[in-house]
Coordinates of C-alpha atoms in Angstrom, one line a residue:
Chain A
M1 CA 33.0 6.9 -23.6
S2 CA 31.7 9.8 -21.7
A3 CA 32.4 13.5 -22.6
L4 CA 33.4 13.7 -18.9
K5 CA 37.0 12.4 -19.3
T6 CA 38.7 13.4 -16.1
V7 CA 37.1 12.4 -12.9
A8 CA 38.1 13.3 -9.3
I9 CA 37.4 11.1 -6.3
V10 CA 37.2 13.0 -2.9
G11 CA 37.1 10.5 -0.1
A12 CA 39.0 7.2 -0.8
G13 CA 37.3 4.8 1.6
L14 CA 35.5 1.7 0.5
V15 CA 32.9 3.6 -1.6
G16 CA 35.4 6.1 -3.0
S17 CA 37.8 3.3 -4.0
G18 CA 34.9 1.4 -5.7
W19 CA 34.1 4.6 -7.6
A20 CA 37.7 5.0 -8.7
L21 CA 37.6 1.5 -10.1
V22 CA 34.3 2.2 -12.0
F23 CA 35.7 5.3 -13.7
A24 CA 39.1 3.9 -14.5
R25 CA 37.6 0.7 -15.9
A26 CA 35.6 2.8 -18.3
G27 CA 38.7 4.6 -19.5
A28 CA 38.5 7.9 -17.5
A29 CA 41.5 9.6 -16.0
V30 CA 40.9 9.3 -12.3
R31 CA 42.4 11.7 -9.6
V32 CA 42.0 10.4 -6.1
Y33 CA 42.2 12.5 -2.9
D34 CA 41.5 11.8 0.8
A35 CA 42.2 14.1 3.7
D36 CA 43.6 11.0 5.5
A37 CA 47.2 10.4 4.2
S38 CA 47.1 6.8 5.3
L39 CA 43.9 6.1 3.2
R40 CA 45.5 7.8 0.2
A41 CA 48.5 5.6 0.6
R42 CA 46.4 2.4 0.9
A43 CA 44.1 3.2 -2.0
P44 CA 46.2 1.8 -4.9
A45 CA 46.7 -1.6 -3.1
R46 CA 43.0 -1.8 -2.2
I47 CA 41.9 -0.9 -5.8
R48 CA 44.4 -3.5 -7.2
Q49 CA 42.9 -6.2 -5.0
M50 CA 39.3 -5.3 -6.1
L51 CA 40.5 -5.4 -9.8
Q52 CA 42.2 -8.8 -9.2
D53 CA 39.0 -10.2 -7.6
M54 CA 37.0 -9.0 -10.6
Q55 CA 39.5 -10.5 -13.0
G56 CA 39.2 -13.8 -11.2
A57 CA 35.4 -13.6 -11.7
G58 CA 35.8 -13.0 -15.4
L59 CA 34.5 -9.5 -15.2
I60 CA 37.5 -7.7 -16.5
A61 CA 40.4 -8.8 -18.7
D62 CA 43.2 -6.5 -17.4
V63 CA 44.2 -5.1 -14.1
E64 CA 47.1 -2.9 -15.0
A65 CA 45.4 -0.7 -17.6
P66 CA 42.7 0.7 -15.3
L67 CA 45.2 1.0 -12.4
S68 CA 47.5 3.1 -14.7
R69 CA 44.7 5.6 -15.1
I70 CA 44.5 6.3 -11.4
T71 CA 46.6 9.1 -9.9
I72 CA 46.7 9.7 -6.1
C73 CA 46.8 13.4 -5.3
D74 CA 48.2 15.0 -2.1
T75 CA 45.8 18.0 -2.1
L76 CA 42.2 18.4 -2.9
P77 CA 42.7 21.2 -5.5
E78 CA 45.2 19.0 -7.3
A79 CA 42.6 16.3 -7.6
V80 CA 39.6 18.5 -8.4
G81 CA 41.0 21.4 -10.4
A82 CA 41.1 19.6 -13.8
A83 CA 38.1 17.4 -13.3
D84 CA 35.1 17.3 -15.5
Y85 CA 33.2 15.3 -12.8
I86 CA 33.8 15.0 -9.1
Q87 CA 32.5 12.1 -7.0
E88 CA 32.4 13.1 -3.3
S89 CA 32.4 10.1 -0.9
V90 CA 33.3 11.4 2.5
L91 CA 31.6 10.6 5.8
E92 CA 27.8 10.8 5.9
R93 CA 27.5 13.8 8.2
V94 CA 26.2 17.3 7.3
D95 CA 29.1 19.2 8.8
V96 CA 31.7 17.0 7.1
K97 CA 30.0 17.1 3.7
T98 CA 29.5 20.9 4.0
A99 CA 33.2 21.5 4.8
V100 CA 34.5 19.2 2.0
C101 CA 32.0 20.6 -0.6
T102 CA 33.1 24.1 0.3
E103 CA 36.7 23.1 -0.6
I104 CA 35.5 21.4 -3.8
D105 CA 33.4 24.4 -4.7
A106 CA 36.5 26.7 -4.5
A107 CA 38.7 24.3 -6.5
M108 CA 36.4 23.1 -9.2
R109 CA 35.9 24.5 -12.7
A110 CA 32.6 26.4 -13.2
D111 CA 31.4 23.9 -15.7
A112 CA 32.4 20.8 -13.7
I113 CA 29.7 18.6 -11.9
C114 CA 30.0 17.3 -8.4
G115 CA 28.0 14.3 -7.4
S116 CA 27.8 13.3 -3.7
S117 CA 27.7 9.6 -2.7
S118 CA 25.3 10.6 0.2
S119 CA 22.9 7.8 0.9
G120 CA 20.4 9.9 2.8
I121 CA 21.4 13.5 3.3
P122 CA 20.0 15.6 0.4
A123 CA 22.3 17.9 -1.5
S124 CA 20.3 20.9 -0.4
A125 CA 21.5 20.3 3.2
F126 CA 25.1 20.9 2.4
T127 CA 25.4 22.9 -0.8
E128 CA 23.1 25.9 -0.2
G129 CA 25.8 28.4 0.5
L130 CA 28.2 27.4 -2.3
A131 CA 29.1 29.7 -5.1
K132 CA 28.7 26.9 -7.7
R133 CA 25.8 25.2 -5.9
N134 CA 24.0 24.7 -9.2
R135 CA 26.7 22.2 -10.2
F136 CA 26.1 19.9 -7.2
L137 CA 23.7 17.0 -6.7
V138 CA 23.5 13.6 -5.1
A139 CA 24.8 10.6 -7.1
H140 CA 24.1 7.8 -4.6
P141 CA 25.6 4.4 -5.4
V142 CA 24.9 1.0 -4.0
N143 CA 27.9 -0.6 -2.2
P144 CA 30.1 -1.7 -3.8
P145 CA 29.5 0.5 -6.9
H146 CA 31.8 -1.5 -9.1
L147 CA 29.5 -4.6 -8.7
V148 CA 26.0 -3.1 -8.2
P149 CA 25.5 -0.6 -11.0
L150 CA 22.5 1.4 -9.7
V151 CA 23.1 5.1 -9.1
E152 CA 20.4 7.5 -7.8
L153 CA 20.7 11.0 -9.2
V154 CA 18.9 13.4 -6.9
P155 CA 19.1 17.1 -7.7
A156 CA 18.8 19.9 -5.2
P157 CA 16.2 22.6 -6.0
W158 CA 19.0 24.7 -7.5
T159 CA 20.8 22.0 -9.5
D160 CA 21.1 23.0 -13.2
A161 CA 18.4 21.0 -15.0
G162 CA 20.9 20.2 -17.9
I163 CA 23.1 18.2 -15.5
L164 CA 20.6 15.3 -15.2
P165 CA 20.5 14.2 -18.8
Q166 CA 24.3 14.8 -19.1
L167 CA 25.3 12.9 -16.0
R168 CA 22.7 10.1 -16.7
Q169 CA 24.4 9.6 -20.1
A170 CA 27.9 9.8 -18.6
M171 CA 27.0 7.2 -15.9
E172 CA 25.6 4.8 -18.5
G173 CA 28.8 5.3 -20.5
W174 CA 30.8 4.3 -17.3
G175 CA 28.7 1.1 -17.1
Q176 CA 26.4 2.2 -14.3
A177 CA 22.6 2.1 -14.2
P178 CA 21.5 5.7 -13.3
I179 CA 18.0 6.7 -12.4
V180 CA 16.6 10.2 -11.8
V181 CA 14.8 11.0 -8.5
N182 CA 12.8 14.1 -9.2
A183 CA 12.8 15.5 -5.7
E184 CA 14.7 15.2 -2.4
I185 CA 12.5 12.6 -0.7
E186 CA 13.8 10.9 2.5
G187 CA 15.5 7.6 1.7
F188 CA 15.4 8.4 -2.1
I189 CA 13.9 5.5 -4.1
L190 CA 16.2 2.6 -3.3
N191 CA 16.1 2.8 0.5
R192 CA 12.4 3.5 0.5
L193 CA 11.7 0.3 -1.5
Q194 CA 14.1 -1.7 0.7
G195 CA 12.5 -0.1 3.8
A196 CA 9.0 -1.0 2.7
L197 CA 10.0 -4.7 2.4
L198 CA 12.1 -4.6 5.6
N199 CA 9.3 -3.0 7.6
E200 CA 6.9 -5.7 6.5
A201 CA 9.5 -8.4 7.2
W202 CA 10.0 -7.1 10.7
A203 CA 6.3 -6.9 11.4
L204 CA 5.8 -10.5 10.2
Y205 CA 8.7 -11.7 12.3
E206 CA 7.6 -9.8 15.4
A207 CA 4.1 -11.3 15.1
G208 CA 5.7 -14.8 15.1
L209 CA 4.4 -15.6 11.7
A210 CA 7.7 -17.0 10.4
S211 CA 11.4 -17.3 11.4
A212 CA 13.9 -14.8 10.0
K213 CA 15.4 -17.7 8.1
D214 CA 12.0 -18.5 6.4
I215 CA 11.4 -14.8 5.6
D216 CA 14.8 -14.7 4.0
L217 CA 14.1 -17.8 1.9
T218 CA 10.8 -16.2 0.7
V219 CA 13.0 -13.6 -1.0
S220 CA 16.1 -15.6 -1.9
K221 CA 14.2 -18.6 -3.3
G222 CA 11.1 -16.8 -4.4
L223 CA 10.7 -13.0 -5.1
G224 CA 14.4 -12.3 -5.6
L225 CA 14.8 -14.6 -8.6
R226 CA 12.8 -12.3 -10.9
W227 CA 14.0 -9.1 -9.3
A228 CA 17.6 -10.0 -10.2
F229 CA 16.7 -9.1 -13.8
M230 CA 13.4 -7.2 -13.9
G231 CA 11.8 -4.7 -11.6
P232 CA 8.4 -4.9 -9.8
F233 CA 6.4 -3.1 -12.5
E234 CA 7.7 -5.4 -15.3
T235 CA 7.2 -8.4 -13.0
I236 CA 3.4 -7.7 -12.6
D237 CA 3.1 -6.6 -16.2
L238 CA 4.0 -10.2 -17.1
N239 CA 1.9 -11.8 -14.4
A240 CA -1.5 -11.3 -15.9
P241 CA -2.6 -12.0 -19.5
G242 CA -3.5 -8.3 -20.1
G243 CA -0.5 -6.7 -18.5
I244 CA -0.1 -4.3 -15.6
A245 CA -3.6 -2.8 -15.8
D246 CA -5.2 -6.3 -15.8
Y247 CA -3.0 -7.4 -12.9
S248 CA -3.9 -4.3 -11.0
A249 CA -7.6 -4.8 -11.6
R250 CA -7.3 -8.3 -10.1
L251 CA -4.9 -7.7 -7.2
A252 CA -4.9 -4.0 -6.1
P253 CA -7.6 -4.7 -3.5
L254 CA -5.5 -7.4 -1.8
Y255 CA -2.4 -5.2 -1.7
H256 CA -4.5 -2.3 -0.4
N257 CA -5.7 -4.5 2.4
I258 CA -2.1 -5.4 3.2
A259 CA -1.2 -1.7 3.4
V260 CA -4.2 -0.9 5.6
S261 CA -3.2 -3.7 8.0
R262 CA 0.1 -1.8 8.5
A263 CA -1.4 1.7 8.8
N264 CA -0.3 2.0 12.4
P265 CA 3.4 1.5 11.8
Q266 CA 5.6 0.6 14.8
P267 CA 9.3 1.1 15.1
W268 CA 11.4 -2.1 14.7
S269 CA 11.1 -3.4 18.3
Q270 CA 14.2 -4.0 20.5
K271 CA 12.7 -7.4 21.4
A272 CA 12.4 -8.4 17.7
I273 CA 15.9 -7.1 16.9
S274 CA 17.4 -9.1 19.8
S275 CA 15.6 -12.2 18.7
A276 CA 16.6 -11.9 15.1
E277 CA 20.2 -11.1 16.2
T278 CA 20.2 -14.4 18.2
E279 CA 18.7 -16.3 15.3
R280 CA 21.3 -14.8 12.9
R281 CA 24.3 -15.5 15.3
E282 CA 23.2 -19.1 15.6
T283 CA 23.4 -19.3 11.7
L284 CA 26.5 -17.1 11.4
P285 CA 28.7 -16.5 14.5
A286 CA 29.9 -12.9 14.8
D287 CA 33.5 -13.9 14.0
K288 CA 32.3 -15.2 10.6
L289 CA 30.7 -12.0 9.5
Q290 CA 33.7 -10.9 7.4
E291 CA 34.1 -14.3 5.8
R292 CA 30.4 -14.4 4.8
T293 CA 30.7 -10.8 3.5
D294 CA 33.5 -12.0 1.3
W295 CA 31.3 -14.9 0.1
R296 CA 28.6 -12.3 -0.7
N297 CA 31.0 -10.3 -2.8
R298 CA 32.1 -13.4 -4.7
R299 CA 28.5 -14.4 -5.3
L300 CA 27.7 -10.8 -6.5
M301 CA 30.6 -11.0 -8.9
A302 CA 29.5 -14.3 -10.3
L303 CA 25.9 -13.1 -10.6
V304 CA 27.0 -10.0 -12.4
A305 CA 29.1 -12.1 -14.8
H306 CA 26.0 -14.3 -15.4
L307 CA 23.6 -11.4 -15.9
R308 CA 26.0 -9.8 -18.4
A309 CA 26.0 -12.9 -20.6
Q310 CA 22.2 -13.0 -20.9
P311 CA 20.1 -11.4 -23.6
E312 CA 18.1 -8.3 -22.5
Chain B
M1 CA 14.0 -39.1 -1.7
S2 CA 10.9 -38.4 0.2
A3 CA 8.9 -41.0 2.1
L4 CA 6.0 -39.6 0.2
K5 CA 6.5 -41.7 -3.0
T6 CA 3.2 -41.5 -4.8
V7 CA 1.9 -38.0 -5.5
A8 CA -1.5 -37.0 -7.1
I9 CA -2.0 -33.8 -9.0
V10 CA -5.6 -32.5 -9.0
G11 CA -5.9 -29.7 -11.5
A12 CA -3.6 -29.9 -14.5
G13 CA -3.4 -26.3 -15.7
L14 CA -0.1 -24.4 -15.8
V15 CA 0.5 -24.6 -12.0
G16 CA -0.5 -28.3 -11.8
S17 CA 1.6 -29.2 -14.8
G18 CA 4.6 -27.5 -13.2
W19 CA 4.0 -29.4 -9.9
A20 CA 3.8 -32.7 -11.9
L21 CA 7.2 -32.0 -13.3
V22 CA 8.6 -31.1 -9.8
F23 CA 7.5 -34.4 -8.3
A24 CA 8.4 -36.6 -11.4
R25 CA 11.9 -34.9 -11.7
A26 CA 12.5 -35.9 -8.0
G27 CA 11.6 -39.6 -8.7
A28 CA 8.0 -39.8 -7.4
A29 CA 5.2 -41.6 -9.2
V30 CA 2.8 -38.9 -10.3
R31 CA -0.9 -39.4 -11.0
V32 CA -2.5 -36.5 -12.7
Y33 CA -6.3 -35.7 -12.9
D34 CA -8.2 -32.7 -14.2
A35 CA -12.0 -32.5 -14.5
D36 CA -11.5 -31.0 -17.9
A37 CA -10.8 -34.0 -20.3
S38 CA -9.0 -31.7 -22.8
L39 CA -6.6 -30.4 -20.2
R40 CA -5.9 -34.0 -19.2
A41 CA -5.2 -34.9 -22.8
R42 CA -2.9 -31.9 -23.3
A43 CA -0.9 -32.3 -20.0
P44 CA 1.7 -34.8 -21.3
A45 CA 2.7 -32.6 -24.3
R46 CA 2.8 -29.5 -22.1
I47 CA 5.0 -31.2 -19.5
R48 CA 7.2 -32.6 -22.2
Q49 CA 7.8 -29.1 -23.6
M50 CA 8.6 -27.8 -20.1
L51 CA 11.1 -30.6 -19.6
Q52 CA 12.7 -30.0 -23.0
D53 CA 13.1 -26.3 -22.2
M54 CA 14.8 -27.2 -18.9
Q55 CA 17.0 -29.7 -20.7
G56 CA 18.0 -26.9 -23.1
A57 CA 18.9 -24.7 -20.1
G58 CA 21.1 -27.4 -18.6
L59 CA 18.8 -28.0 -15.7
I60 CA 18.0 -31.6 -16.2
A61 CA 19.8 -34.4 -18.1
D62 CA 16.9 -36.5 -19.2
V63 CA 13.3 -35.8 -20.5
E64 CA 12.0 -39.3 -20.9
A65 CA 12.6 -40.7 -17.3
P66 CA 10.6 -38.1 -15.5
L67 CA 7.8 -38.2 -18.2
S68 CA 7.6 -42.0 -17.7
R69 CA 6.7 -41.5 -14.1
I70 CA 3.6 -39.5 -14.9
T71 CA 0.3 -41.2 -15.3
I72 CA -2.8 -39.4 -16.5
C73 CA -5.9 -40.6 -14.7
D74 CA -9.5 -40.4 -16.0
T75 CA -11.1 -40.1 -12.5
L76 CA -10.2 -38.2 -9.4
P77 CA -10.3 -41.4 -7.1
E78 CA -8.0 -43.2 -9.5
A79 CA -5.4 -40.4 -9.1
V80 CA -5.9 -39.8 -5.4
G81 CA -6.6 -43.2 -4.0
A82 CA -3.1 -44.5 -3.8
A83 CA -1.4 -41.2 -3.2
D84 CA 0.8 -40.3 -0.2
Y85 CA 0.6 -36.7 -1.1
I86 CA -2.0 -34.7 -3.1
Q87 CA -1.3 -31.3 -4.6
E88 CA -4.6 -29.5 -5.4
S89 CA -4.2 -26.8 -8.1
V90 CA -7.8 -25.9 -9.2
L91 CA -9.3 -22.5 -9.8
E92 CA -8.8 -19.9 -7.0
R93 CA -12.4 -19.8 -5.8
V94 CA -13.8 -20.9 -2.5
D95 CA -16.7 -22.8 -4.0
V96 CA -14.5 -24.6 -6.6
K97 CA -11.9 -25.5 -4.0
T98 CA -14.6 -26.7 -1.5
A99 CA -16.2 -29.0 -4.1
V100 CA -12.9 -30.5 -5.3
C101 CA -11.5 -31.0 -1.7
T102 CA -14.7 -32.7 -0.8
E103 CA -14.1 -35.2 -3.5
I104 CA -10.4 -35.6 -2.5
D105 CA -11.4 -36.1 1.1
A106 CA -13.7 -39.0 0.1
A107 CA -11.1 -40.7 -2.1
M108 CA -7.8 -40.2 -0.1
R109 CA -6.2 -42.4 2.4
A110 CA -6.6 -41.3 6.0
D111 CA -2.8 -40.9 6.4
A112 CA -2.3 -39.0 3.1
I113 CA -1.7 -35.2 3.0
C114 CA -3.4 -32.7 0.7
G115 CA -1.7 -29.4 0.0
S116 CA -3.6 -26.7 -1.9
S117 CA -1.8 -24.4 -4.3
S118 CA -4.1 -21.6 -3.1
S119 CA -2.3 -18.2 -3.4
G120 CA -4.6 -16.4 -1.1
I121 CA -7.6 -18.3 0.2
P122 CA -6.7 -20.0 3.5
A123 CA -7.3 -23.7 3.9
S124 CA -9.8 -23.0 6.7
A125 CA -12.1 -21.4 4.2
F126 CA -12.6 -24.6 2.2
T127 CA -11.8 -27.6 4.4
E128 CA -13.7 -27.0 7.6
G129 CA -16.5 -29.5 6.8
L130 CA -14.2 -32.4 5.6
A131 CA -13.9 -35.7 7.5
K132 CA -10.1 -35.6 7.1
R133 CA -9.7 -31.9 7.4
N134 CA -6.8 -32.4 9.7
R135 CA -4.8 -33.7 6.7
F136 CA -5.3 -30.5 4.6
L137 CA -3.2 -27.3 4.4
V138 CA -2.1 -24.7 1.9
A139 CA 1.2 -25.4 0.0
H140 CA 1.4 -22.2 -2.1
P141 CA 4.0 -22.3 -4.9
V142 CA 5.4 -19.5 -7.0
N143 CA 4.6 -19.8 -10.7
P144 CA 6.2 -21.7 -12.3
P145 CA 6.9 -24.1 -9.4
H146 CA 9.5 -26.1 -11.4
L147 CA 11.7 -22.9 -11.7
V148 CA 11.0 -20.9 -8.6
P149 CA 11.4 -23.3 -5.6
L150 CA 9.7 -21.4 -2.8
V151 CA 6.6 -23.1 -1.3
E152 CA 4.6 -21.5 1.6
L153 CA 3.2 -24.1 3.9
V154 CA 0.2 -22.6 5.7
P155 CA -1.8 -24.8 8.1
A156 CA -5.4 -24.4 9.0
P157 CA -6.2 -24.3 12.7
W158 CA -7.1 -28.0 12.6
T159 CA -4.1 -29.2 10.5
D160 CA -2.2 -32.0 12.3
A161 CA 1.0 -30.4 13.7
G162 CA 3.1 -33.4 12.5
I163 CA 2.4 -32.6 8.9
L164 CA 4.5 -29.4 8.8
P165 CA 7.9 -31.0 9.6
Q166 CA 7.0 -34.0 7.4
L167 CA 5.9 -32.0 4.4
R168 CA 8.7 -29.5 4.8
Q169 CA 11.2 -32.4 4.6
A170 CA 9.4 -33.9 1.7
M171 CA 9.4 -30.6 -0.2
E172 CA 13.1 -30.2 0.4
G173 CA 13.6 -33.8 -0.9
W174 CA 11.6 -32.8 -4.1
G175 CA 14.0 -29.9 -4.6
Q176 CA 11.7 -27.1 -3.4
A177 CA 12.3 -24.4 -0.8
P178 CA 9.5 -24.7 1.8
I179 CA 8.8 -22.2 4.5
V180 CA 6.3 -22.5 7.3
V181 CA 3.7 -19.7 7.8
N182 CA 2.5 -20.0 11.4
A183 CA -1.0 -18.6 10.9
E184 CA -3.4 -17.8 8.1
I185 CA -2.5 -14.2 7.5
E186 CA -3.9 -12.5 4.3
G187 CA -1.4 -12.7 1.5
F188 CA 0.7 -15.2 3.4
I189 CA 4.4 -14.1 3.6
L190 CA 5.4 -13.8 -0.1
N191 CA 2.6 -11.6 -1.3
R192 CA 2.8 -9.4 1.8
L193 CA 6.5 -8.8 1.1
Q194 CA 5.9 -8.2 -2.6
G195 CA 2.9 -6.0 -1.7
A196 CA 4.9 -3.8 0.6
L197 CA 7.4 -3.1 -2.1
L198 CA 4.7 -2.7 -4.8
N199 CA 2.7 -0.3 -2.6
E200 CA 5.8 1.9 -2.1
A201 CA 6.6 1.7 -5.8
W202 CA 3.1 2.9 -6.7
A203 CA 3.2 5.7 -4.2
L204 CA 6.5 7.0 -5.5
Y205 CA 5.3 6.7 -9.1
E206 CA 2.1 8.5 -8.4
A207 CA 3.9 11.3 -6.7
G208 CA 6.0 11.8 -9.8
L209 CA 9.2 11.0 -8.1
A210 CA 10.5 8.6 -10.8
S211 CA 9.3 6.8 -13.9
A212 CA 8.1 3.2 -13.8
K213 CA 11.2 2.3 -15.8
D214 CA 13.6 4.0 -13.2
I215 CA 11.7 2.3 -10.3
D216 CA 12.2 -1.0 -12.1
L217 CA 15.9 -0.3 -12.6
T218 CA 16.2 0.4 -8.8
V219 CA 15.3 -3.2 -8.2
S220 CA 16.8 -5.0 -11.2
K221 CA 20.1 -3.1 -11.1
G222 CA 20.2 -2.6 -7.4
L223 CA 18.2 -4.3 -4.7
G224 CA 17.5 -7.4 -6.7
L225 CA 21.1 -8.5 -7.2
R226 CA 21.5 -9.5 -3.5
W227 CA 18.0 -10.7 -3.1
A228 CA 18.6 -13.4 -5.8
F229 CA 20.8 -15.3 -3.3
M230 CA 20.1 -13.9 0.2
G231 CA 17.1 -12.5 2.0
P232 CA 16.5 -9.1 3.6
F233 CA 17.6 -10.1 7.1
E234 CA 20.9 -11.6 5.9
T235 CA 21.4 -8.6 3.6
I236 CA 21.3 -6.1 6.5
D237 CA 23.2 -8.6 8.8
L238 CA 26.1 -8.2 6.3
N239 CA 25.6 -4.4 5.8
A240 CA 27.0 -3.2 9.2
P241 CA 30.2 -4.2 10.9
G242 CA 28.4 -5.6 14.0
G243 CA 25.6 -7.4 12.1
I244 CA 21.8 -7.0 12.2
A245 CA 21.6 -5.4 15.6
D246 CA 24.2 -2.8 14.7
Y247 CA 22.5 -2.1 11.4
S248 CA 19.1 -1.7 13.2
A249 CA 20.6 0.7 15.7
R250 CA 21.9 2.9 12.9
L251 CA 19.0 2.7 10.4
A252 CA 15.7 1.7 12.1
P253 CA 14.8 5.4 12.7
L254 CA 15.1 6.1 8.9
Y255 CA 12.9 3.1 8.1
H256 CA 10.3 4.0 10.7
N257 CA 10.1 7.5 9.2
I258 CA 9.5 5.9 5.8
A259 CA 6.7 3.8 7.3
V260 CA 5.1 6.8 9.1
S261 CA 5.1 8.7 5.8
R262 CA 2.9 5.9 4.4
A263 CA 0.6 5.6 7.4
N264 CA -2.4 6.8 5.4
P265 CA -2.3 4.2 2.6
Q266 CA -4.3 4.9 -0.5
P267 CA -5.4 2.3 -3.0
W268 CA -3.3 2.1 -6.2
S269 CA -5.0 4.9 -8.2
Q270 CA -6.7 4.4 -11.6
K271 CA -4.8 7.4 -12.9
A272 CA -1.4 5.9 -11.8
I273 CA -2.3 2.5 -13.2
S274 CA -3.3 4.0 -16.6
S275 CA -0.2 6.1 -16.7
A276 CA 2.0 3.0 -15.9
E277 CA 0.1 1.0 -18.4
T278 CA 0.9 3.6 -21.1
E279 CA 4.5 3.7 -20.1
R280 CA 4.8 -0.1 -20.1
R281 CA 3.0 -0.5 -23.5
E282 CA 5.4 2.0 -25.0
T283 CA 8.3 -0.2 -23.8
L284 CA 6.4 -3.5 -24.6
P285 CA 3.4 -3.5 -27.0
A286 CA 0.5 -5.7 -25.8
D287 CA 1.1 -8.2 -28.7
K288 CA 4.7 -8.8 -27.4
L289 CA 3.6 -9.7 -23.8
Q290 CA 3.8 -13.5 -24.5
E291 CA 7.2 -13.2 -26.2
R292 CA 8.5 -11.3 -23.3
T293 CA 7.0 -13.8 -20.8
D294 CA 8.9 -16.5 -22.7
W295 CA 12.1 -14.4 -22.4
R296 CA 11.4 -14.2 -18.7
N297 CA 11.1 -17.9 -18.4
R298 CA 14.4 -18.5 -20.3
R299 CA 16.1 -15.9 -18.1
L300 CA 14.7 -17.6 -15.0
M301 CA 16.0 -21.0 -16.2
A302 CA 19.4 -19.6 -16.9
L303 CA 19.5 -17.8 -13.5
V304 CA 18.5 -21.1 -11.7
A305 CA 21.2 -22.9 -13.5
H306 CA 23.7 -20.2 -12.5
L307 CA 22.6 -20.2 -8.8
R308 CA 22.8 -24.0 -8.6
A309 CA 26.4 -23.9 -9.6
Q310 CA 27.4 -21.5 -6.8
P311 CA 28.7 -22.4 -3.3
E312 CA 26.1 -21.7 -0.6

């Protein structure tokens, strides 16, 4: 277990609730605050439901023990004051994050760490003026954090260097898969990789080269099978007899040609988006989106259970 | 079962052997030829081993029945003459493919179809001069085809239009996941999507933003979990309350910024390749590459078995 034993959650929406579950599952004492009293009131039932779904998928043995470690707090200082680690998960807007982090800054211990769930705004945009700004960074999860373990740790220029190895180890102890992003690049790593694939997918779709359904199949019945258990570098390392350098010698020119062919990037066009929207709504009517999202979450849980049972 | 009941394999290396297994598993009569007599002789033992591995992973019940449907032929006309469908899987070189397809063209029935396993060379580059060129196209598998079901069907400009729906249906009957690529674009769809992600991964790595290991984790513990059972368009369709159009309205500007930041694409640099090679060899020494490749294949089999048991 992590040396960070008491964790505060600030912002108890879907992401914050998922985080509360992650920390409580790993044995931490979790103190949850949200400025919205109705969200605070709903959080325990929401977290209970998530835990029950996970139990149903065979991912956890017990619902009550993790729940018993979660305390709902009526004020931010009450949640944050005793915390070794604070996970901020409020609305993705600079003014909102700045206001909340100012409150956290005033209430937190000088040796505590605050990670923001920001998916795109860098920590430097909302922590510059804080007294303890060297204790803040981004800890960007994938939604939902209790099912998809990746967390991007992105320091601001003033973040204490010692926080990165400490929080990396703590996140691993909590069952997450942290990575360190060495500078505040737009989109961090995950959304840049996703974006690169999405941009190519849209360009192919707009050129009429394949249907959205067939482009989806290319990933779900092709590329995605390996990527569920190994990354792109390991994939190519095992795809040539001599490893990654051998693979690169053979195929780097092809991939460079592909990049050059997209050197004049266009925004996703409204025409292509409308067309894909029509194609998707024929496959999945708008009133079935929630049902299909529930299916996705069940599939994710089953996949996580499968992956856990496999030898690394 | 497909109306294409007799299938010929021309080229019995790793890819051709995997194809033989695909067709035999689905009940087709399979006639295998390779110009190399030693490869012909080794093919049955190799296919038996693949079938036994699949049986071990719970993917097939019986090894002997599919094996009994495979006949090794000593000449190309003997394999091809009676075939409804021919899968060509010889070396990826225009001169080699041209020579072999000329032989196939002479021996095949006028109503047969020949799909090439070409991963990059378009059918128009090696079938233009053939008498039955309208019966040829690319049917590009992922390696190994008996574990990763995606097949890219890429017609030449002269391919009979009726072949696409017919072969698509047949491939589905054989248990594969065919897609149609509407024109001969470099890299087809799969390698273009993989290339877009690889190009971004290399650029991030070369800029020192993350280690190769952390970039790999971003996919294997993040993006890849969803992509093992749904494609990029369905992923974003379920990532905003209003579906794909709603998601695009929110995030297309971010992704366009990412594309613009890569509008001056550089080749994968030798320095970055050497550095990644060093990092990979520290994780996996060169003499363990084969062992890890065997691990990958076992993981793929287990993943395929898991995915098959899930509700679509």
